[in-house]
């Protein structure tokens, strides 16, 4: 059972999300919060698999709450940011704080269910168009920092590792990458794990950010 914490300042929205999400038999809403501080408190106590986080809330925004949840809870829940804005500075801030994915509030409910499942599985929500566009714009606005050591760019990856990272940035899952390259899923995971270790990425979303910053991937 995937456990979820809902965070939104509008009770009607929370009720709507709850009723629809819990139609999925493998997902359970274990708590609700109306602001960032309450979200942090409940995340520490309930230890959900996924936090569905609103960004703009009175009494404490989702950006600060995301940063605390990701960095101060061990193991950290995955944070899925639900927003009404596709390219919003608050969303960029949440990305910097460690959010694992983004979804517009008016997205299809099937997309929300799939996003929760993917985040719970540790995959990160990098296959939605809005997420890839947000990440690409984020990377464009914040150029890659100087490499800490020689070979700190794309040339530190093998050709197969770079290819897998590029396909990941294009939104493919491990299984889809494996089918594209005609290899086993375990092989994809192994190459991706080594690539993430080389570039110092803590998760798949950060790997995609790195890919856009270093020219391994591009939109269009």
JSON list of C-alpha atoms in Angstrom, two decimals:
[
{"chain": "A", "resi": 1, "resn": "UNK", "atom": "CA", "xyz": [0.00, 0.00, 0.00]},
{"chain": "A", "resi": 2, "resn": "UNK", "atom": "CA", "xyz": [1.37, 3.41, -1.04]},
{"chain": "A", "resi": 3, "resn": "UNK", "atom": "CA", "xyz": [0.82, 6.01, 1.68]},
{"chain": "A", "resi": 4, "resn": "UNK", "atom": "CA", "xyz": [0.23, 9.64, 0.75]},
{"chain": "A", "resi": 5, "resn": "UNK", "atom": "CA", "xyz": [0.13, 12.94, 2.65]},
{"chain": "A", "resi": 6, "resn": "UNK", "atom": "CA", "xyz": [-2.06, 15.60, 1.01]},
{"chain": "A", "resi": 7, "resn": "UNK", "atom": "CA", "xyz": [-1.01, 19.23, 1.48]},
{"chain": "A", "resi": 8, "resn": "UNK", "atom": "CA", "xyz": [-3.25, 22.05, 0.22]},
{"chain": "A", "resi": 9, "resn": "UNK", "atom": "CA", "xyz": [-4.81, 25.06, 1.91]},
{"chain": "A", "resi": 10, "resn": "UNK", "atom": "CA", "xyz": [-8.20, 24.51, 0.25]},
{"chain": "A", "resi": 11, "resn": "UNK", "atom": "CA", "xyz": [-10.33, 21.90, 2.07]},
{"chain": "A", "resi": 12, "resn": "UNK", "atom": "CA", "xyz": [-12.53, 21.26, -0.96]},
{"chain": "A", "resi": 13, "resn": "UNK", "atom": "CA", "xyz": [-9.51, 20.50, -3.13]},
{"chain": "A", "resi": 14, "resn": "UNK", "atom": "CA", "xyz": [-8.12, 18.13, -0.51]},
{"chain": "A", "resi": 15, "resn": "UNK", "atom": "CA", "xyz": [-11.47, 16.36, -0.27]},
{"chain": "A", "resi": 16, "resn": "UNK", "atom": "CA", "xyz": [-11.65, 16.06, -4.04]},
{"chain": "A", "resi": 17, "resn": "UNK", "atom": "CA", "xyz": [-8.13, 14.70, -4.32]},
{"chain": "A", "resi": 18, "resn": "UNK", "atom": "CA", "xyz": [-8.75, 12.25, -1.48]},
{"chain": "A", "resi": 19, "resn": "UNK", "atom": "CA", "xyz": [-11.94, 10.83, -2.94]},
{"chain": "A", "resi": 20, "resn": "UNK", "atom": "CA", "xyz": [-10.38, 10.34, -6.36]},
{"chain": "A", "resi": 21, "resn": "UNK", "atom": "CA", "xyz": [-6.95, 9.10, -5.27]},
{"chain": "A", "resi": 22, "resn": "UNK", "atom": "CA", "xyz": [-8.42, 6.50, -2.94]},
{"chain": "A", "resi": 23, "resn": "UNK", "atom": "CA", "xyz": [-10.28, 4.94, -5.85]},
{"chain": "A", "resi": 24, "resn": "UNK", "atom": "CA", "xyz": [-6.90, 3.34, -6.53]},
{"chain": "A", "resi": 25, "resn": "UNK", "atom": "CA", "xyz": [-6.79, 0.23, -4.37]},
{"chain": "A", "resi": 26, "resn": "UNK", "atom": "CA", "xyz": [-3.03, 0.44, -3.82]},
{"chain": "A", "resi": 27, "resn": "UNK", "atom": "CA", "xyz": [-2.97, 4.04, -2.50]},
{"chain": "A", "resi": 28, "resn": "UNK", "atom": "CA", "xyz": [-4.05, 5.30, 0.92]},
{"chain": "A", "resi": 29, "resn": "UNK", "atom": "CA", "xyz": [-4.27, 8.91, 2.14]},
{"chain": "A", "resi": 30, "resn": "UNK", "atom": "CA", "xyz": [-2.81, 8.84, 5.65]},
{"chain": "A", "resi": 31, "resn": "UNK", "atom": "CA", "xyz": [-2.99, 12.55, 6.46]},
{"chain": "A", "resi": 32, "resn": "UNK", "atom": "CA", "xyz": [-3.87, 16.06, 5.32]},
{"chain": "A", "resi": 33, "resn": "UNK", "atom": "CA", "xyz": [-2.25, 19.43, 6.00]},
{"chain": "A", "resi": 34, "resn": "UNK", "atom": "CA", "xyz": [-3.25, 22.98, 5.12]},
{"chain": "A", "resi": 35, "resn": "UNK", "atom": "CA", "xyz": [0.19, 24.62, 5.29]},
{"chain": "A", "resi": 36, "resn": "UNK", "atom": "CA", "xyz": [3.91, 23.92, 5.17]},
{"chain": "A", "resi": 37, "resn": "UNK", "atom": "CA", "xyz": [4.69, 23.62, 8.90]},
{"chain": "A", "resi": 38, "resn": "UNK", "atom": "CA", "xyz": [1.83, 21.18, 9.45]},
{"chain": "A", "resi": 39, "resn": "UNK", "atom": "CA", "xyz": [3.01, 19.20, 6.44]},
{"chain": "A", "resi": 40, "resn": "UNK", "atom": "CA", "xyz": [6.47, 18.84, 7.98]},
{"chain": "A", "resi": 41, "resn": "UNK", "atom": "CA", "xyz": [5.02, 17.76, 11.33]},
{"chain": "A", "resi": 42, "resn": "UNK", "atom": "CA", "xyz": [2.78, 15.13, 9.74]},
{"chain": "A", "resi": 43, "resn": "UNK", "atom": "CA", "xyz": [5.51, 13.90, 7.38]},
{"chain": "A", "resi": 44, "resn": "UNK", "atom": "CA", "xyz": [7.79, 13.31, 10.37]},
{"chain": "A", "resi": 45, "resn": "UNK", "atom": "CA", "xyz": [5.09, 11.46, 12.28]},
{"chain": "A", "resi": 46, "resn": "UNK", "atom": "CA", "xyz": [3.38, 9.51, 9.51]},
{"chain": "A", "resi": 47, "resn": "UNK", "atom": "CA", "xyz": [6.38, 8.81, 7.25]},
{"chain": "A", "resi": 48, "resn": "UNK", "atom": "CA", "xyz": [4.33, 8.70, 4.02]},
{"chain": "A", "resi": 49, "resn": "UNK", "atom": "CA", "xyz": [5.79, 7.36, 0.79]},
{"chain": "A", "resi": 50, "resn": "UNK", "atom": "CA", "xyz": [4.68, 10.43, -1.17]},
{"chain": "A", "resi": 51, "resn": "UNK", "atom": "CA", "xyz": [3.74, 14.00, -0.24]},
{"chain": "A", "resi": 52, "resn": "UNK", "atom": "CA", "xyz": [1.42, 15.77, -2.69]},
{"chain": "A", "resi": 53, "resn": "UNK", "atom": "CA", "xyz": [2.45, 19.35, -2.04]},
{"chain": "A", "resi": 54, "resn": "UNK", "atom": "CA", "xyz": [0.75, 22.60, -2.92]},
{"chain": "A", "resi": 55, "resn": "UNK", "atom": "CA", "xyz": [3.20, 25.49, -3.32]},
{"chain": "A", "resi": 56, "resn": "UNK", "atom": "CA", "xyz": [1.40, 28.71, -2.42]},
{"chain": "A", "resi": 57, "resn": "UNK", "atom": "CA", "xyz": [-0.25, 28.45, 0.97]},
{"chain": "A", "resi": 58, "resn": "UNK", "atom": "CA", "xyz": [-0.84, 30.98, 3.74]},
{"chain": "A", "resi": 59, "resn": "UNK", "atom": "CA", "xyz": [0.80, 30.06, 7.00]},
{"chain": "A", "resi": 60, "resn": "UNK", "atom": "CA", "xyz": [3.84, 28.46, 5.41]},
{"chain": "A", "resi": 61, "resn": "UNK", "atom": "CA", "xyz": [4.55, 27.67, 1.76]},
{"chain": "A", "resi": 62, "resn": "UNK", "atom": "CA", "xyz": [5.33, 24.34, 0.16]},
{"chain": "A", "resi": 63, "resn": "UNK", "atom": "CA", "xyz": [8.82, 25.38, -0.88]},
{"chain": "A", "resi": 64, "resn": "UNK", "atom": "CA", "xyz": [10.16, 25.59, 2.67]},
{"chain": "A", "resi": 65, "resn": "UNK", "atom": "CA", "xyz": [8.27, 22.47, 3.67]},
{"chain": "A", "resi": 66, "resn": "UNK", "atom": "CA", "xyz": [9.72, 20.51, 0.75]},
{"chain": "A", "resi": 67, "resn": "UNK", "atom": "CA", "xyz": [13.26, 21.50, 1.70]},
{"chain": "A", "resi": 68, "resn": "UNK", "atom": "CA", "xyz": [12.79, 20.32, 5.29]},
{"chain": "A", "resi": 69, "resn": "UNK", "atom": "CA", "xyz": [11.00, 17.10, 4.33]},
{"chain": "A", "resi": 70, "resn": "UNK", "atom": "CA", "xyz": [13.61, 16.11, 1.76]},
{"chain": "A", "resi": 71, "resn": "UNK", "atom": "CA", "xyz": [16.66, 17.02, 3.82]},
{"chain": "A", "resi": 72, "resn": "UNK", "atom": "CA", "xyz": [15.66, 16.34, 7.42]},
{"chain": "A", "resi": 73, "resn": "UNK", "atom": "CA", "xyz": [13.53, 13.19, 7.28]},
{"chain": "A", "resi": 74, "resn": "UNK", "atom": "CA", "xyz": [15.32, 9.86, 6.85]},
{"chain": "A", "resi": 75, "resn": "UNK", "atom": "CA", "xyz": [14.35, 8.22, 4.62]},
{"chain": "A", "resi": 76, "resn": "UNK", "atom": "CA", "xyz": [12.73, 11.20, 2.92]},
{"chain": "A", "resi": 77, "resn": "UNK", "atom": "CA", "xyz": [9.30, 10.90, 1.29]},
{"chain": "A", "resi": 78, "resn": "UNK", "atom": "CA", "xyz": [9.11, 11.76, -2.40]},
{"chain": "A", "resi": 79, "resn": "UNK", "atom": "CA", "xyz": [7.50, 15.17, -2.94]},
{"chain": "A", "resi": 80, "resn": "UNK", "atom": "CA", "xyz": [5.12, 15.66, -5.84]},
{"chain": "A", "resi": 81, "resn": "UNK", "atom": "CA", "xyz": [4.42, 19.36, -6.40]},
{"chain": "A", "resi": 82, "resn": "UNK", "atom": "CA", "xyz": [0.88, 20.12, -7.55]},
{"chain": "A", "resi": 83, "resn": "UNK", "atom": "CA", "xyz": [0.69, 23.56, -9.11]},
{"chain": "A", "resi": 84, "resn": "UNK", "atom": "CA", "xyz": [-1.53, 25.76, -11.24]},
{"chain": "A", "resi": 85, "resn": "UNK", "atom": "CA", "xyz": [1.51, 27.37, -12.88]},
{"chain": "A", "resi": 86, "resn": "UNK", "atom": "CA", "xyz": [3.66, 25.64, -15.48]},
{"chain": "A", "resi": 87, "resn": "UNK", "atom": "CA", "xyz": [6.70, 27.90, -15.16]},
{"chain": "A", "resi": 88, "resn": "UNK", "atom": "CA", "xyz": [6.48, 29.48, -11.76]},
{"chain": "A", "resi": 89, "resn": "UNK", "atom": "CA", "xyz": [9.37, 30.70, -9.60]},
{"chain": "A", "resi": 90, "resn": "UNK", "atom": "CA", "xyz": [7.93, 28.83, -6.65]},
{"chain": "A", "resi": 91, "resn": "UNK", "atom": "CA", "xyz": [8.12, 25.64, -8.71]},
{"chain": "A", "resi": 92, "resn": "UNK", "atom": "CA", "xyz": [11.77, 26.33, -9.49]},
{"chain": "A", "resi": 93, "resn": "UNK", "atom": "CA", "xyz": [12.38, 26.85, -5.81]},
{"chain": "A", "resi": 94, "resn": "UNK", "atom": "CA", "xyz": [10.72, 23.53, -5.00]},
{"chain": "A", "resi": 95, "resn": "UNK", "atom": "CA", "xyz": [12.90, 21.84, -7.59]},
{"chain": "A", "resi": 96, "resn": "UNK", "atom": "CA", "xyz": [15.98, 23.26, -5.93]},
{"chain": "A", "resi": 97, "resn": "UNK", "atom": "CA", "xyz": [14.62, 22.12, -2.59]},
{"chain": "A", "resi": 98, "resn": "UNK", "atom": "CA", "xyz": [14.44, 18.52, -3.79]},
{"chain": "A", "resi": 99, "resn": "UNK", "atom": "CA", "xyz": [10.96, 17.86, -5.21]},
{"chain": "A", "resi": 100, "resn": "UNK", "atom": "CA", "xyz": [10.80, 14.64, -7.22]},
{"chain": "A", "resi": 101, "resn": "UNK", "atom": "CA", "xyz": [8.13, 15.66, -9.70]},
{"chain": "A", "resi": 102, "resn": "UNK", "atom": "CA", "xyz": [5.50, 18.16, -10.84]},
{"chain": "A", "resi": 103, "resn": "UNK", "atom": "CA", "xyz": [1.95, 17.96, -12.05]},
{"chain": "A", "resi": 104, "resn": "UNK", "atom": "CA", "xyz": [-0.62, 20.59, -12.92]},
{"chain": "A", "resi": 105, "resn": "UNK", "atom": "CA", "xyz": [-3.70, 20.56, -10.70]},
{"chain": "A", "resi": 106, "resn": "UNK", "atom": "CA", "xyz": [-5.95, 20.23, -13.73]},
{"chain": "A", "resi": 107, "resn": "UNK", "atom": "CA", "xyz": [-4.16, 17.11, -14.97]},
{"chain": "A", "resi": 108, "resn": "UNK", "atom": "CA", "xyz": [-6.14, 13.94, -15.55]},
{"chain": "A", "resi": 109, "resn": "UNK", "atom": "CA", "xyz": [-6.63, 11.90, -12.41]},
{"chain": "A", "resi": 110, "resn": "UNK", "atom": "CA", "xyz": [-4.99, 8.92, -14.11]},
{"chain": "A", "resi": 111, "resn": "UNK", "atom": "CA", "xyz": [-1.84, 11.05, -14.48]},
{"chain": "A", "resi": 112, "resn": "UNK", "atom": "CA", "xyz": [-1.89, 11.89, -10.77]},
{"chain": "A", "resi": 113, "resn": "UNK", "atom": "CA", "xyz": [-2.30, 8.23, -9.79]},
{"chain": "A", "resi": 114, "resn": "UNK", "atom": "CA", "xyz": [0.54, 7.24, -12.12]},
{"chain": "A", "resi": 115, "resn": "UNK", "atom": "CA", "xyz": [2.73, 10.02, -10.74]},
{"chain": "A", "resi": 116, "resn": "UNK", "atom": "CA", "xyz": [2.18, 8.85, -7.16]},
{"chain": "A", "resi": 117, "resn": "UNK", "atom": "CA", "xyz": [3.01, 5.27, -8.12]},
{"chain": "A", "resi": 118, "resn": "UNK", "atom": "CA", "xyz": [6.17, 6.27, -9.94]},
{"chain": "A", "resi": 119, "resn": "UNK", "atom": "CA", "xyz": [7.42, 8.46, -7.13]},
{"chain": "A", "resi": 120, "resn": "UNK", "atom": "CA", "xyz": [6.71, 5.71, -4.61]},
{"chain": "A", "resi": 121, "resn": "UNK", "atom": "CA", "xyz": [8.76, 3.35, -6.77]},
{"chain": "A", "resi": 122, "resn": "UNK", "atom": "CA", "xyz": [11.66, 5.82, -6.70]},
{"chain": "A", "resi": 123, "resn": "UNK", "atom": "CA", "xyz": [11.46, 6.68, -10.38]},
{"chain": "A", "resi": 124, "resn": "UNK", "atom": "CA", "xyz": [10.69, 10.39, -10.16]},
{"chain": "A", "resi": 125, "resn": "UNK", "atom": "CA", "xyz": [8.12, 12.14, -12.28]},
{"chain": "A", "resi": 126, "resn": "UNK", "atom": "CA", "xyz": [10.20, 13.03, -15.34]},
{"chain": "A", "resi": 127, "resn": "UNK", "atom": "CA", "xyz": [7.92, 11.71, -18.05]},
{"chain": "A", "resi": 128, "resn": "UNK", "atom": "CA", "xyz": [5.29, 14.45, -18.07]},
{"chain": "A", "resi": 129, "resn": "UNK", "atom": "CA", "xyz": [5.66, 17.24, -20.60]},
{"chain": "A", "resi": 130, "resn": "UNK", "atom": "CA", "xyz": [5.24, 19.98, -18.00]},
{"chain": "A", "resi": 131, "resn": "UNK", "atom": "CA", "xyz": [7.93, 18.45, -15.80]},
{"chain": "A", "resi": 132, "resn": "UNK", "atom": "CA", "xyz": [10.49, 18.23, -18.60]},
{"chain": "A", "resi": 133, "resn": "UNK", "atom": "CA", "xyz": [9.75, 21.80, -19.66]},
{"chain": "A", "resi": 134, "resn": "UNK", "atom": "CA", "xyz": [10.06, 23.07, -16.10]},
{"chain": "A", "resi": 135, "resn": "UNK", "atom": "CA", "xyz": [13.35, 21.22, -15.62]},
{"chain": "A", "resi": 136, "resn": "UNK", "atom": "CA", "xyz": [14.75, 22.44, -18.94]},
{"chain": "A", "resi": 137, "resn": "UNK", "atom": "CA", "xyz": [13.82, 26.04, -18.14]},
{"chain": "A", "resi": 138, "resn": "UNK", "atom": "CA", "xyz": [15.27, 25.65, -14.65]},
{"chain": "A", "resi": 139, "resn": "UNK", "atom": "CA", "xyz": [18.54, 24.39, -16.12]},
{"chain": "A", "resi": 140, "resn": "UNK", "atom": "CA", "xyz": [18.61, 27.20, -18.69]},
{"chain": "A", "resi": 141, "resn": "UNK", "atom": "CA", "xyz": [18.15, 29.90, -16.05]},
{"chain": "A", "resi": 142, "resn": "UNK", "atom": "CA", "xyz": [20.77, 28.37, -13.79]},
{"chain": "A", "resi": 143, "resn": "UNK", "atom": "CA", "xyz": [23.77, 27.41, -15.91]},
{"chain": "A", "resi": 144, "resn": "UNK", "atom": "CA", "xyz": [25.88, 24.44, -14.93]},
{"chain": "A", "resi": 145, "resn": "UNK", "atom": "CA", "xyz": [28.34, 25.25, -12.12]},
{"chain": "A", "resi": 146, "resn": "UNK", "atom": "CA", "xyz": [32.05, 24.79, -12.78]},
{"chain": "A", "resi": 147, "resn": "UNK", "atom": "CA", "xyz": [33.04, 21.13, -12.71]},
{"chain": "A", "resi": 148, "resn": "UNK", "atom": "CA", "xyz": [34.71, 20.23, -9.40]},
{"chain": "A", "resi": 149, "resn": "UNK", "atom": "CA", "xyz": [37.30, 18.08, -11.17]},
{"chain": "A", "resi": 150, "resn": "UNK", "atom": "CA", "xyz": [38.59, 17.45, -14.70]},
{"chain": "A", "resi": 151, "resn": "UNK", "atom": "CA", "xyz": [36.02, 15.60, -16.76]},
{"chain": "A", "resi": 152, "resn": "UNK", "atom": "CA", "xyz": [33.15, 16.98, -14.74]},
{"chain": "A", "resi": 153, "resn": "UNK", "atom": "CA", "xyz": [30.87, 17.39, -17.77]},
{"chain": "A", "resi": 154, "resn": "UNK", "atom": "CA", "xyz": [29.23, 14.94, -20.10]},
{"chain": "A", "resi": 155, "resn": "UNK", "atom": "CA", "xyz": [32.59, 13.48, -21.09]},
{"chain": "A", "resi": 156, "resn": "UNK", "atom": "CA", "xyz": [32.85, 11.74, -17.73]},
{"chain": "A", "resi": 157, "resn": "UNK", "atom": "CA", "xyz": [30.12, 9.30, -18.80]},
{"chain": "A", "resi": 158, "resn": "UNK", "atom": "CA", "xyz": [30.56, 6.36, -21.12]},
{"chain": "A", "resi": 159, "resn": "UNK", "atom": "CA", "xyz": [28.62, 6.53, -24.38]},
{"chain": "A", "resi": 160, "resn": "UNK", "atom": "CA", "xyz": [26.07, 4.03, -23.07]},
{"chain": "A", "resi": 161, "resn": "UNK", "atom": "CA", "xyz": [25.63, 5.92, -19.78]},
{"chain": "A", "resi": 162, "resn": "UNK", "atom": "CA", "xyz": [25.13, 9.19, -21.66]},
{"chain": "A", "resi": 163, "resn": "UNK", "atom": "CA", "xyz": [22.61, 7.53, -23.96]},
{"chain": "A", "resi": 164, "resn": "UNK", "atom": "CA", "xyz": [20.61, 6.20, -21.02]},
{"chain": "A", "resi": 165, "resn": "UNK", "atom": "CA", "xyz": [20.68, 9.58, -19.26]},
{"chain": "A", "resi": 166, "resn": "UNK", "atom": "CA", "xyz": [19.46, 11.25, -22.47]},
{"chain": "A", "resi": 167, "resn": "UNK", "atom": "CA", "xyz": [16.57, 8.79, -22.80]},
{"chain": "A", "resi": 168, "resn": "UNK", "atom": "CA", "xyz": [15.72, 9.33, -19.13]},
{"chain": "A", "resi": 169, "resn": "UNK", "atom": "CA", "xyz": [15.59, 13.08, -19.75]},
{"chain": "A", "resi": 170, "resn": "UNK", "atom": "CA", "xyz": [13.27, 12.47, -22.70]},
{"chain": "A", "resi": 171, "resn": "UNK", "atom": "CA", "xyz": [10.82, 10.89, -20.29]},
{"chain": "A", "resi": 172, "resn": "UNK", "atom": "CA", "xyz": [11.37, 7.17, -20.77]},
{"chain": "A", "resi": 173, "resn": "UNK", "atom": "CA", "xyz": [11.01, 4.75, -17.88]},
{"chain": "A", "resi": 174, "resn": "UNK", "atom": "CA", "xyz": [13.63, 2.09, -17.15]},
{"chain": "A", "resi": 175, "resn": "UNK", "atom": "CA", "xyz": [11.52, -0.48, -19.00]},
{"chain": "A", "resi": 176, "resn": "UNK", "atom": "CA", "xyz": [11.08, 1.80, -22.00]},
{"chain": "A", "resi": 177, "resn": "UNK", "atom": "CA", "xyz": [14.81, 2.56, -22.10]},
{"chain": "A", "resi": 178, "resn": "UNK", "atom": "CA", "xyz": [15.56, -1.17, -21.94]},
{"chain": "A", "resi": 179, "resn": "UNK", "atom": "CA", "xyz": [13.19, -1.82, -24.87]},
{"chain": "A", "resi": 180, "resn": "UNK", "atom": "CA", "xyz": [14.71, 1.06, -26.86]},
{"chain": "A", "resi": 181, "resn": "UNK", "atom": "CA", "xyz": [18.26, -0.24, -26.39]},
{"chain": "A", "resi": 182, "resn": "UNK", "atom": "CA", "xyz": [17.32, -3.93, -26.46]},
{"chain": "A", "resi": 183, "resn": "UNK", "atom": "CA", "xyz": [18.88, -4.66, -23.07]},
{"chain": "A", "resi": 184, "resn": "UNK", "atom": "CA", "xyz": [17.63, -5.91, -19.70]},
{"chain": "A", "resi": 185, "resn": "UNK", "atom": "CA", "xyz": [16.02, -3.50, -17.25]},
{"chain": "A", "resi": 186, "resn": "UNK", "atom": "CA", "xyz": [18.69, -4.48, -14.71]},
{"chain": "A", "resi": 187, "resn": "UNK", "atom": "CA", "xyz": [21.34, -3.32, -17.19]},
{"chain": "A", "resi": 188, "resn": "UNK", "atom": "CA", "xyz": [19.64, 0.08, -17.48]},
{"chain": "A", "resi": 189, "resn": "UNK", "atom": "CA", "xyz": [19.48, 0.40, -13.70]},
{"chain": "A", "resi": 190, "resn": "UNK", "atom": "CA", "xyz": [23.16, -0.50, -13.39]},
{"chain": "A", "resi": 191, "resn": "UNK", "atom": "CA", "xyz": [24.32, 2.02, -16.01]},
{"chain": "A", "resi": 192, "resn": "UNK", "atom": "CA", "xyz": [22.05, 4.71, -14.61]},
{"chain": "A", "resi": 193, "resn": "UNK", "atom": "CA", "xyz": [23.29, 4.10, -11.08]},
{"chain": "A", "resi": 194, "resn": "UNK", "atom": "CA", "xyz": [26.90, 4.47, -12.19]},
{"chain": "A", "resi": 195, "resn": "UNK", "atom": "CA", "xyz": [26.07, 7.63, -14.15]},
{"chain": "A", "resi": 196, "resn": "UNK", "atom": "CA", "xyz": [24.33, 9.18, -11.14]},
{"chain": "A", "resi": 197, "resn": "UNK", "atom": "CA", "xyz": [27.31, 8.37, -8.92]},
{"chain": "A", "resi": 198, "resn": "UNK", "atom": "CA", "xyz": [29.71, 9.98, -11.39]},
{"chain": "A", "resi": 199, "resn": "UNK", "atom": "CA", "xyz": [27.78, 13.24, -11.70]},
{"chain": "A", "resi": 200, "resn": "UNK", "atom": "CA", "xyz": [26.80, 13.40, -8.02]},
{"chain": "A", "resi": 201, "resn": "UNK", "atom": "CA", "xyz": [23.02, 13.32, -8.63]},
{"chain": "A", "resi": 202, "resn": "UNK", "atom": "CA", "xyz": [20.92, 12.23, -5.65]},
{"chain": "A", "resi": 203, "resn": "UNK", "atom": "CA", "xyz": [17.91, 11.13, -7.72]},
{"chain": "A", "resi": 204, "resn": "UNK", "atom": "CA", "xyz": [16.51, 10.83, -11.22]},
{"chain": "A", "resi": 205, "resn": "UNK", "atom": "CA", "xyz": [15.14, 14.37, -11.36]},
{"chain": "A", "resi": 206, "resn": "UNK", "atom": "CA", "xyz": [18.54, 15.81, -10.45]},
{"chain": "A", "resi": 207, "resn": "UNK", "atom": "CA", "xyz": [20.04, 13.58, -13.16]},
{"chain": "A", "resi": 208, "resn": "UNK", "atom": "CA", "xyz": [17.67, 15.11, -15.71]},
{"chain": "A", "resi": 209, "resn": "UNK", "atom": "CA", "xyz": [18.60, 18.62, -14.56]},
{"chain": "A", "resi": 210, "resn": "UNK", "atom": "CA", "xyz": [22.27, 17.72, -15.05]},
{"chain": "A", "resi": 211, "resn": "UNK", "atom": "CA", "xyz": [21.51, 16.37, -18.54]},
{"chain": "A", "resi": 212, "resn": "UNK", "atom": "CA", "xyz": [19.89, 19.63, -19.64]},
{"chain": "A", "resi": 213, "resn": "UNK", "atom": "CA", "xyz": [22.62, 21.77, -18.08]},
{"chain": "A", "resi": 214, "resn": "UNK", "atom": "CA", "xyz": [25.40, 19.84, -19.82]},
{"chain": "A", "resi": 215, "resn": "UNK", "atom": "CA", "xyz": [23.77, 19.49, -23.21]},
{"chain": "A", "resi": 216, "resn": "UNK", "atom": "CA", "xyz": [23.16, 15.76, -22.99]},
{"chain": "A", "resi": 217, "resn": "UNK", "atom": "CA", "xyz": [19.44, 16.45, -23.46]},
{"chain": "A", "resi": 218, "resn": "UNK", "atom": "CA", "xyz": [17.40, 19.26, -24.98]},
{"chain": "A", "resi": 219, "resn": "UNK", "atom": "CA", "xyz": [13.73, 19.95, -25.58]},
{"chain": "A", "resi": 220, "resn": "UNK", "atom": "CA", "xyz": [12.74, 19.63, -29.20]}
]
